Amino acid sequence: MTRPIQDHEILSAVFAKMDALALTLASGVLGAIILILATSILLLQTVPENYPVGPHLSLLAEYLPGYSVSWSGVMVGGVYGFLIGGLAGFAAAVYWNIAHYVALGVMLISSAELAD
Amino acid sequence: MGNYQNMQAVKQDESGINLKLLHAAIRFNSMILGLTGGTMAALIIYFATQVSLGKWGADSGNYLGLLAVFFPGYSVSPAGAWIGAFWAFLYIGVFSSLSYRLYGKVLGTRISEILLSTTPTENPVLKPSIMRLHGMSLGLAIGAMAGLGLFCSTAWLVVRGTAEESVHAALLANYIPGYSVSILGGLLGAAELFVLAFVGCLLLAAVYNKVVAMRHG
């Protein structure tokens, strides 16, 4: 039989901190896989002779120097994907944690004012 | 006294969870995630527009400018950067917020599954515990919202009568076989994107939880 969930356990879940390093790594891995797959899928498609492969995805090179829709570009894309995904994950975790602290602070101040 | 006991009975479900508190918690976190996602999206659009302007000047905006289809008033210009940031904040903020609501609904009273695997602290304010992710619930929520987003975007292109000219949107078929800029193609694409996002979220949650377990036991 499962025990009843206490209120403080729900509050623990609500105000639980995001592990910034864990989300950085997880988002980085996901970002790397997405860019590796996105490039590889285009490379594995059969295209007519002299037909450009992935001309639109290649435009990423404007933002990611060294990237191209090629097998060497797959590895470069993987590194960029990891960096961009990781950066996004880190920013999301930090923002999430700060937003919770700010919200908590506001709530504590409000409740203190109400108590007065 | 009898009324008070009835209220207590309504407040808690059969597993003993304070549903009122749980729903308030989901609403609170959905707002926070909405702010997080919206702010990040706004920053990305703002800086992408500024970088494009800085790099190509008057020639910029060939592809980024296509966002105007979904962001009314947007253009690759200094003023357009702010308009784009506003729309990105709105779209992604709502997307993130609804995703968390769905995540909370799917997780629901099974919140104990992630709570019992963490160490609930007696003082969640001063000493918060570390969050864990429930991959299945996250996958269902993000997958459903991503699928809905793709379908709505495709339907919008069809409704405004530019489906035939939407050659760039049609390129999604490279990654989502069977997708086309049509209502049927949008439905098929939504279903496939749901699966892709679901798998992605499972992976994200697995890696995140693994690192959390390694760092916090």
mmCIF file of N, CA and C in Angstrom, chain B residues 4-107:
data_model
loop_
_atom_site.group_PDB
_atom_site.id
_atom_site.type_symbol
_atom_site.label_atom_id
_atom_site.label_comp_id
_atom_site.label_asym_id
_atom_site.label_seq_id
_atom_site.Cartn_x
_atom_site.Cartn_y
_atom_site.Cartn_z
ATOM 1 N N TYR B 4 -16.691 21.088 7.118
ATOM 2 C CA TYR B 4 -15.233 21.126 7.069
ATOM 3 C C TYR B 4 -14.683 19.758 6.673
ATOM 4 N N GLN B 5 -15.296 18.698 7.245
ATOM 5 C CA GLN B 5 -14.822 17.350 6.918
ATOM 6 C C GLN B 5 -15.094 17.033 5.437
ATOM 7 N N ASN B 6 -16.258 17.526 4.929
ATOM 8 C CA ASN B 6 -16.561 17.314 3.506
ATOM 9 C C ASN B 6 -15.542 18.018 2.626
ATOM 10 N N MET B 7 -15.193 19.257 3.024
ATOM 11 C CA MET B 7 -14.199 20.003 2.249
ATOM 12 C C MET B 7 -12.871 19.257 2.220
ATOM 13 N N GLN B 8 -12.489 18.706 3.361
ATOM 14 C CA GLN B 8 -11.239 17.955 3.420
ATOM 15 C C GLN B 8 -11.308 16.747 2.488
ATOM 16 N N ALA B 9 -12.500 16.108 2.435
ATOM 17 C CA ALA B 9 -12.651 14.929 1.581
ATOM 18 C C ALA B 9 -12.548 15.312 0.115
ATOM 19 N N VAL B 10 -13.077 16.492 -0.251
ATOM 20 C CA VAL B 10 -13.013 16.942 -1.639
ATOM 21 C C VAL B 10 -11.590 17.331 -1.988
ATOM 22 N N LYS B 11 -10.914 17.932 -1.003
ATOM 23 C CA LYS B 11 -9.584 18.475 -1.261
ATOM 24 C C LYS B 11 -8.572 17.375 -1.601
ATOM 25 N N GLN B 12 -8.779 16.185 -1.037
ATOM 26 C CA GLN B 12 -7.807 15.128 -1.246
ATOM 27 C C GLN B 12 -8.416 13.994 -2.062
ATOM 28 N N ASP B 13 -7.625 13.399 -2.933
ATOM 29 C CA ASP B 13 -8.132 12.260 -3.675
ATOM 30 C C ASP B 13 -7.858 10.994 -2.868
ATOM 31 N N GLU B 14 -8.181 9.822 -3.489
ATOM 32 C CA GLU B 14 -8.078 8.566 -2.735
ATOM 33 C C GLU B 14 -6.642 8.219 -2.347
ATOM 34 N N SER B 15 -5.651 8.781 -3.093
ATOM 35 C CA SER B 15 -4.266 8.480 -2.734
ATOM 36 C C SER B 15 -3.739 9.450 -1.672
ATOM 37 N N GLY B 16 -4.602 10.381 -1.225
ATOM 38 C CA GLY B 16 -4.211 11.255 -0.133
ATOM 39 C C GLY B 16 -3.468 12.500 -0.567
ATOM 40 N N ILE B 17 -3.445 12.794 -1.874
ATOM 41 C CA ILE B 17 -2.738 13.994 -2.333
ATOM 42 C C ILE B 17 -3.657 15.209 -2.220
ATOM 43 N N ASN B 18 -3.120 16.288 -1.725
ATOM 44 C CA ASN B 18 -3.857 17.544 -1.639
ATOM 45 C C ASN B 18 -3.954 18.110 -3.060
ATOM 46 N N LEU B 19 -5.098 17.843 -3.703
ATOM 47 C CA LEU B 19 -5.235 18.212 -5.118
ATOM 48 C C LEU B 19 -5.212 19.722 -5.338
ATOM 49 N N LYS B 20 -5.778 20.443 -4.387
ATOM 50 C CA LYS B 20 -5.805 21.902 -4.532
ATOM 51 C C LYS B 20 -4.371 22.448 -4.591
ATOM 52 N N LEU B 21 -3.541 21.942 -3.691
ATOM 53 C CA LEU B 21 -2.138 22.363 -3.657
ATOM 54 C C LEU B 21 -1.409 21.898 -4.919
ATOM 55 N N LEU B 22 -1.708 20.659 -5.337
ATOM 56 C CA LEU B 22 -1.049 20.114 -6.533
ATOM 57 C C LEU B 22 -1.374 20.963 -7.765
ATOM 58 N N HIS B 23 -2.662 21.323 -7.922
ATOM 59 C CA HIS B 23 -3.059 22.122 -9.084
ATOM 60 C C HIS B 23 -2.457 23.526 -9.029
ATOM 61 N N ALA B 24 -2.402 24.088 -7.814
ATOM 62 C CA ALA B 24 -1.774 25.410 -7.676
ATOM 63 C C ALA B 24 -0.294 25.325 -8.029
ATOM 64 N N ALA B 25 0.331 24.219 -7.638
ATOM 65 C CA ALA B 25 1.757 24.012 -7.931
ATOM 66 C C ALA B 25 1.979 23.926 -9.440
ATOM 67 N N ILE B 26 1.094 23.203 -10.124
ATOM 68 C CA ILE B 26 1.228 23.059 -11.583
ATOM 69 C C ILE B 26 1.042 24.416 -12.259
ATOM 70 N N ARG B 27 0.063 25.182 -11.787
ATOM 71 C CA ARG B 27 -0.177 26.516 -12.373
ATOM 72 C C ARG B 27 1.049 27.421 -12.166
ATOM 73 N N PHE B 28 1.620 27.368 -10.976
ATOM 74 C CA PHE B 28 2.778 28.210 -10.651
ATOM 75 C C PHE B 28 3.967 27.861 -11.549
ATOM 76 N N ASN B 29 4.263 26.562 -11.638
ATOM 77 C CA ASN B 29 5.416 26.166 -12.441
ATOM 78 C C ASN B 29 5.179 26.363 -13.936
ATOM 79 N N SER B 30 3.926 26.245 -14.374
ATOM 80 C CA SER B 30 3.648 26.484 -15.795
ATOM 81 C C SER B 30 3.917 27.960 -16.121
ATOM 82 N N MET B 31 3.615 28.842 -15.174
ATOM 83 C CA MET B 31 3.886 30.264 -15.381
ATOM 84 C C MET B 31 5.404 30.511 -15.451
ATOM 85 N N ILE B 32 6.133 29.875 -14.538
ATOM 86 C CA ILE B 32 7.591 30.053 -14.518
ATOM 87 C C ILE B 32 8.206 29.516 -15.812
ATOM 88 N N LEU B 33 7.743 28.334 -16.247
ATOM 89 C CA LEU B 33 8.305 27.773 -17.485
ATOM 90 C C LEU B 33 7.922 28.626 -18.690
ATOM 91 N N GLY B 34 6.727 29.175 -18.668
ATOM 92 C CA GLY B 34 6.304 30.078 -19.742
ATOM 93 C C GLY B 34 7.230 31.282 -19.829
ATOM 94 N N LEU B 35 7.557 31.844 -18.680
ATOM 95 C CA LEU B 35 8.472 32.995 -18.642
ATOM 96 C C LEU B 35 9.858 32.587 -19.129
ATOM 97 N N THR B 36 10.321 31.418 -18.673
ATOM 98 C CA THR B 36 11.656 30.945 -19.061
ATOM 99 C C THR B 36 11.739 30.745 -20.574
ATOM 100 N N GLY B 37 10.809 29.958 -21.100
ATOM 101 C CA GLY B 37 10.827 29.661 -22.542
ATOM 102 C C GLY B 37 10.628 30.914 -23.371
ATOM 103 N N GLY B 38 9.674 31.740 -22.966
ATOM 104 C CA GLY B 38 9.375 32.957 -23.715
ATOM 105 C C GLY B 38 10.563 33.907 -23.757
ATOM 106 N N THR B 39 11.207 34.096 -22.622
ATOM 107 C CA THR B 39 12.354 35.015 -22.573
ATOM 108 C C THR B 39 13.499 34.512 -23.440
ATOM 109 N N MET B 40 13.761 33.208 -23.346
ATOM 110 C CA MET B 40 14.863 32.652 -24.143
ATOM 111 C C MET B 40 14.583 32.776 -25.638
ATOM 112 N N ALA B 41 13.346 32.484 -26.033
ATOM 113 C CA ALA B 41 12.985 32.580 -27.457
ATOM 114 C C ALA B 41 13.091 34.024 -27.934
ATOM 115 N N ALA B 42 12.634 34.952 -27.103
ATOM 116 C CA ALA B 42 12.697 36.368 -27.473
ATOM 117 C C ALA B 42 14.146 36.804 -27.670
ATOM 118 N N LEU B 43 15.022 36.366 -26.763
ATOM 119 C CA LEU B 43 16.440 36.729 -26.887
ATOM 120 C C LEU B 43 17.045 36.153 -28.162
ATOM 121 N N ILE B 44 16.692 34.891 -28.466
ATOM 122 C CA ILE B 44 17.250 34.248 -29.666
ATOM 123 C C ILE B 44 16.827 35.005 -30.924
ATOM 124 N N ILE B 45 15.543 35.327 -31.035
ATOM 125 C CA ILE B 45 15.061 36.030 -32.233
ATOM 126 C C ILE B 45 15.681 37.427 -32.317
ATOM 127 N N TYR B 46 15.753 38.093 -31.172
ATOM 128 C CA TYR B 46 16.309 39.454 -31.173
ATOM 129 C C TYR B 46 17.767 39.424 -31.656
ATOM 130 N N PHE B 47 18.572 38.527 -31.070
ATOM 131 C CA PHE B 47 19.993 38.512 -31.434
ATOM 132 C C PHE B 47 20.219 37.934 -32.832
ATOM 133 N N ALA B 48 19.404 36.963 -33.243
ATOM 134 C CA ALA B 48 19.547 36.431 -34.606
ATOM 135 C C ALA B 48 19.283 37.537 -35.621
ATOM 136 N N THR B 49 18.284 38.356 -35.342
ATOM 137 C CA THR B 49 17.968 39.466 -36.254
ATOM 138 C C THR B 49 19.109 40.491 -36.266
ATOM 139 N N GLN B 50 19.623 40.800 -35.091
ATOM 140 C CA GLN B 50 20.705 41.796 -35.013
ATOM 141 C C GLN B 50 21.977 41.272 -35.687
ATOM 142 N N VAL B 51 22.288 39.985 -35.479
ATOM 143 C CA VAL B 51 23.481 39.399 -36.117
ATOM 144 C C VAL B 51 23.322 39.433 -37.636
ATOM 145 N N SER B 52 22.111 39.078 -38.100
ATOM 146 C CA SER B 52 21.835 39.091 -39.533
ATOM 147 C C SER B 52 22.008 40.500 -40.094
ATOM 148 N N LEU B 53 21.516 41.464 -39.360
ATOM 149 C CA LEU B 53 21.648 42.864 -39.810
ATOM 150 C C LEU B 53 23.111 43.302 -39.831
ATOM 151 N N GLY B 54 23.835 42.916 -38.779
ATOM 152 C CA GLY B 54 25.237 43.308 -38.674
ATOM 153 C C GLY B 54 26.085 42.668 -39.755
ATOM 154 N N LYS B 55 25.712 41.444 -40.142
ATOM 155 C CA LYS B 55 26.533 40.703 -41.100
ATOM 156 C C LYS B 55 26.206 41.050 -42.551
ATOM 157 N N TRP B 56 24.904 41.181 -42.856
ATOM 158 C CA TRP B 56 24.525 41.399 -44.256
ATOM 159 C C TRP B 56 23.894 42.755 -44.519
ATOM 160 N N GLY B 57 23.683 43.512 -43.481
ATOM 161 C CA GLY B 57 23.117 44.854 -43.654
ATOM 162 C C GLY B 57 21.809 44.849 -44.409
ATOM 163 N N ALA B 58 21.737 45.655 -45.456
ATOM 164 C CA ALA B 58 20.490 45.806 -46.206
ATOM 165 C C ALA B 58 20.083 44.527 -46.934
ATOM 166 N N ASP B 59 21.072 43.646 -47.185
ATOM 167 C CA ASP B 59 20.770 42.408 -47.925
ATOM 168 C C ASP B 59 20.198 41.306 -47.027
ATOM 169 N N SER B 60 20.180 41.549 -45.723
ATOM 170 C CA SER B 60 19.758 40.480 -44.822
ATOM 171 C C SER B 60 18.250 40.283 -44.882
ATOM 172 N N GLY B 61 17.822 39.132 -44.396
ATOM 173 C CA GLY B 61 16.377 38.924 -44.272
ATOM 174 C C GLY B 61 15.772 37.992 -45.274
ATOM 175 N N ASN B 62 16.601 37.365 -46.148
ATOM 176 C CA ASN B 62 16.037 36.463 -47.147
ATOM 177 C C ASN B 62 15.251 35.322 -46.518
ATOM 178 N N TYR B 63 15.873 34.671 -45.548
ATOM 179 C CA TYR B 63 15.220 33.519 -44.916
ATOM 180 C C TYR B 63 14.602 33.882 -43.573
ATOM 181 N N LEU B 64 15.338 34.657 -42.778
ATOM 182 C CA LEU B 64 14.817 35.042 -41.468
ATOM 183 C C LEU B 64 13.523 35.836 -41.631
ATOM 184 N N GLY B 65 13.454 36.591 -42.722
ATOM 185 C CA GLY B 65 12.272 37.413 -42.991
ATOM 186 C C GLY B 65 11.007 36.592 -43.190
ATOM 187 N N LEU B 66 11.183 35.295 -43.505
ATOM 188 C CA LEU B 66 10.008 34.423 -43.690
ATOM 189 C C LEU B 66 9.196 34.279 -42.410
ATOM 190 N N LEU B 67 9.836 34.611 -41.290
ATOM 191 C CA LEU B 67 9.117 34.532 -40.005
ATOM 192 C C LEU B 67 7.909 35.462 -39.983
ATOM 193 N N ALA B 68 7.916 36.463 -40.874
ATOM 194 C CA ALA B 68 6.807 37.417 -40.916
ATOM 195 C C ALA B 68 5.474 36.722 -41.212
ATOM 196 N N VAL B 69 5.556 35.520 -41.793
ATOM 197 C CA VAL B 69 4.330 34.755 -42.061
ATOM 198 C C VAL B 69 3.608 34.450 -40.746
ATOM 199 N N PHE B 70 4.402 34.198 -39.720
ATOM 200 C CA PHE B 70 3.819 33.853 -38.413
ATOM 201 C C PHE B 70 3.910 35.014 -37.408
ATOM 202 N N PHE B 71 4.843 35.938 -37.670
ATOM 203 C CA PHE B 71 5.030 37.076 -36.757
ATOM 204 C C PHE B 71 4.577 38.355 -37.484
ATOM 205 N N PRO B 72 3.320 38.733 -37.398
ATOM 206 C CA PRO B 72 2.862 39.945 -38.112
ATOM 207 C C PRO B 72 3.686 41.170 -37.734
ATOM 208 N N GLY B 73 4.149 41.893 -38.743
ATOM 209 C CA GLY B 73 4.913 43.117 -38.498
ATOM 210 C C GLY B 73 6.406 42.898 -38.418
ATOM 211 N N TYR B 74 6.827 41.607 -38.414
ATOM 212 C CA TYR B 74 8.258 41.321 -38.273
ATOM 213 C C TYR B 74 9.004 41.600 -39.573
ATOM 214 N N SER B 75 10.196 42.118 -39.450
ATOM 215 C CA SER B 75 11.103 42.253 -40.594
ATOM 216 C C SER B 75 12.512 42.247 -40.031
ATOM 217 N N VAL B 76 13.489 41.981 -40.881
ATOM 218 C CA VAL B 76 14.877 41.982 -40.410
ATOM 219 C C VAL B 76 15.361 43.433 -40.391
ATOM 220 N N SER B 77 14.999 44.105 -39.331
ATOM 221 C CA SER B 77 15.343 45.513 -39.133
ATOM 222 C C SER B 77 15.429 45.736 -37.623
ATOM 223 N N PRO B 78 16.015 46.851 -37.201
ATOM 224 C CA PRO B 78 16.120 47.098 -35.741
ATOM 225 C C PRO B 78 14.754 47.072 -35.051
ATOM 226 N N ALA B 79 13.750 47.689 -35.665
ATOM 227 C CA ALA B 79 12.412 47.675 -35.046
ATOM 228 C C ALA B 79 11.812 46.270 -35.124
ATOM 229 N N GLY B 80 12.079 45.601 -36.261
ATOM 230 C CA GLY B 80 11.553 44.235 -36.438
ATOM 231 C C GLY B 80 12.096 43.264 -35.398
ATOM 232 N N ALA B 81 13.320 43.519 -34.941
ATOM 233 C CA ALA B 81 13.914 42.642 -33.925
ATOM 234 C C ALA B 81 13.057 42.641 -32.653
ATOM 235 N N TRP B 82 12.551 43.817 -32.288
ATOM 236 C CA TRP B 82 11.708 43.920 -31.079
ATOM 237 C C TRP B 82 10.356 43.258 -31.319
ATOM 238 N N ILE B 83 9.812 43.463 -32.531
ATOM 239 C CA ILE B 83 8.509 42.851 -32.839
ATOM 240 C C ILE B 83 8.655 41.323 -32.846
ATOM 241 N N GLY B 84 9.756 40.838 -33.446
ATOM 242 C CA GLY B 84 10.014 39.396 -33.462
ATOM 243 C C GLY B 84 10.173 38.846 -32.051
ATOM 244 N N ALA B 85 10.890 39.618 -31.207
ATOM 245 C CA ALA B 85 11.081 39.181 -29.824
ATOM 246 C C ALA B 85 9.739 39.076 -29.104
ATOM 247 N N PHE B 86 8.848 40.034 -29.376
ATOM 248 C CA PHE B 86 7.519 40.011 -28.744
ATOM 249 C C PHE B 86 6.750 38.753 -29.144
ATOM 250 N N TRP B 87 6.706 38.472 -30.456
ATOM 251 C CA TRP B 87 5.953 37.296 -30.928
ATOM 252 C C TRP B 87 6.584 35.996 -30.430
ATOM 253 N N ALA B 88 7.917 35.965 -30.443
ATOM 254 C CA ALA B 88 8.591 34.746 -29.969
ATOM 255 C C ALA B 88 8.281 34.513 -28.496
ATOM 256 N N PHE B 89 8.294 35.602 -27.714
ATOM 257 C CA PHE B 89 7.961 35.489 -26.289
ATOM 258 C C PHE B 89 6.542 34.951 -26.125
ATOM 259 N N LEU B 90 5.637 35.491 -26.935
ATOM 260 C CA LEU B 90 4.227 35.086 -26.835
ATOM 261 C C LEU B 90 4.047 33.617 -27.226
ATOM 262 N N TYR B 91 4.537 33.260 -28.410
ATOM 263 C CA TYR B 91 4.340 31.888 -28.910
ATOM 264 C C TYR B 91 5.016 30.859 -27.998
ATOM 265 N N ILE B 92 6.302 31.070 -27.753
ATOM 266 C CA ILE B 92 7.050 30.062 -26.988
ATOM 267 C C ILE B 92 6.640 30.087 -25.518
ATOM 268 N N GLY B 93 6.297 31.269 -25.022
ATOM 269 C CA GLY B 93 5.816 31.354 -23.646
ATOM 270 C C GLY B 93 4.545 30.535 -23.463
ATOM 271 N N VAL B 94 3.602 30.705 -24.375
ATOM 272 C CA VAL B 94 2.345 29.942 -24.293
ATOM 273 C C VAL B 94 2.630 28.450 -24.500
ATOM 274 N N PHE B 95 3.482 28.151 -25.478
ATOM 275 C CA PHE B 95 3.849 26.748 -25.748
ATOM 276 C C PHE B 95 4.452 26.107 -24.498
ATOM 277 N N SER B 96 5.400 26.800 -23.868
ATOM 278 C CA SER B 96 6.071 26.243 -22.684
ATOM 279 C C SER B 96 5.096 26.091 -21.525
ATOM 280 N N SER B 97 4.281 27.115 -21.339
ATOM 281 C CA SER B 97 3.334 27.092 -20.230
ATOM 282 C C SER B 97 2.331 25.945 -20.392
ATOM 283 N N LEU B 98 1.786 25.817 -21.596
ATOM 284 C CA LEU B 98 0.823 24.728 -21.835
ATOM 285 C C LEU B 98 1.504 23.368 -21.728
ATOM 286 N N SER B 99 2.766 23.306 -22.171
ATOM 287 C CA SER B 99 3.509 22.040 -22.072
ATOM 288 C C SER B 99 3.620 21.609 -20.616
ATOM 289 N N TYR B 100 3.922 22.582 -19.738
ATOM 290 C CA TYR B 100 4.066 22.206 -18.321
ATOM 291 C C TYR B 100 2.728 21.798 -17.725
ATOM 292 N N ARG B 101 1.665 22.499 -18.148
ATOM 293 C CA ARG B 101 0.328 22.131 -17.651
ATOM 294 C C ARG B 101 0.007 20.689 -18.025
ATOM 295 N N LEU B 102 0.329 20.367 -19.281
ATOM 296 C CA LEU B 102 0.068 19.008 -19.765
ATOM 297 C C LEU B 102 0.956 18.013 -19.021
ATOM 298 N N TYR B 103 2.218 18.400 -18.815
ATOM 299 C CA TYR B 103 3.163 17.550 -18.077
ATOM 300 C C TYR B 103 2.624 17.268 -16.676
ATOM 301 N N GLY B 104 2.147 18.322 -16.040
ATOM 302 C CA GLY B 104 1.594 18.171 -14.694
ATOM 303 C C GLY B 104 0.348 17.312 -14.683
ATOM 304 N N LYS B 105 -0.496 17.500 -15.703
ATOM 305 C CA LYS B 105 -1.735 16.708 -15.783
ATOM 306 C C LYS B 105 -1.407 15.236 -15.993
ATOM 307 N N VAL B 106 -0.460 14.977 -16.917
ATOM 308 C CA VAL B 106 -0.107 13.583 -17.211
ATOM 309 C C VAL B 106 0.556 12.950 -15.992
ATOM 310 N N LEU B 107 1.439 13.731 -15.365
ATOM 311 C CA LEU B 107 2.125 13.212 -14.178
ATOM 312 C C LEU B 107 1.123 13.031 -13.045
#
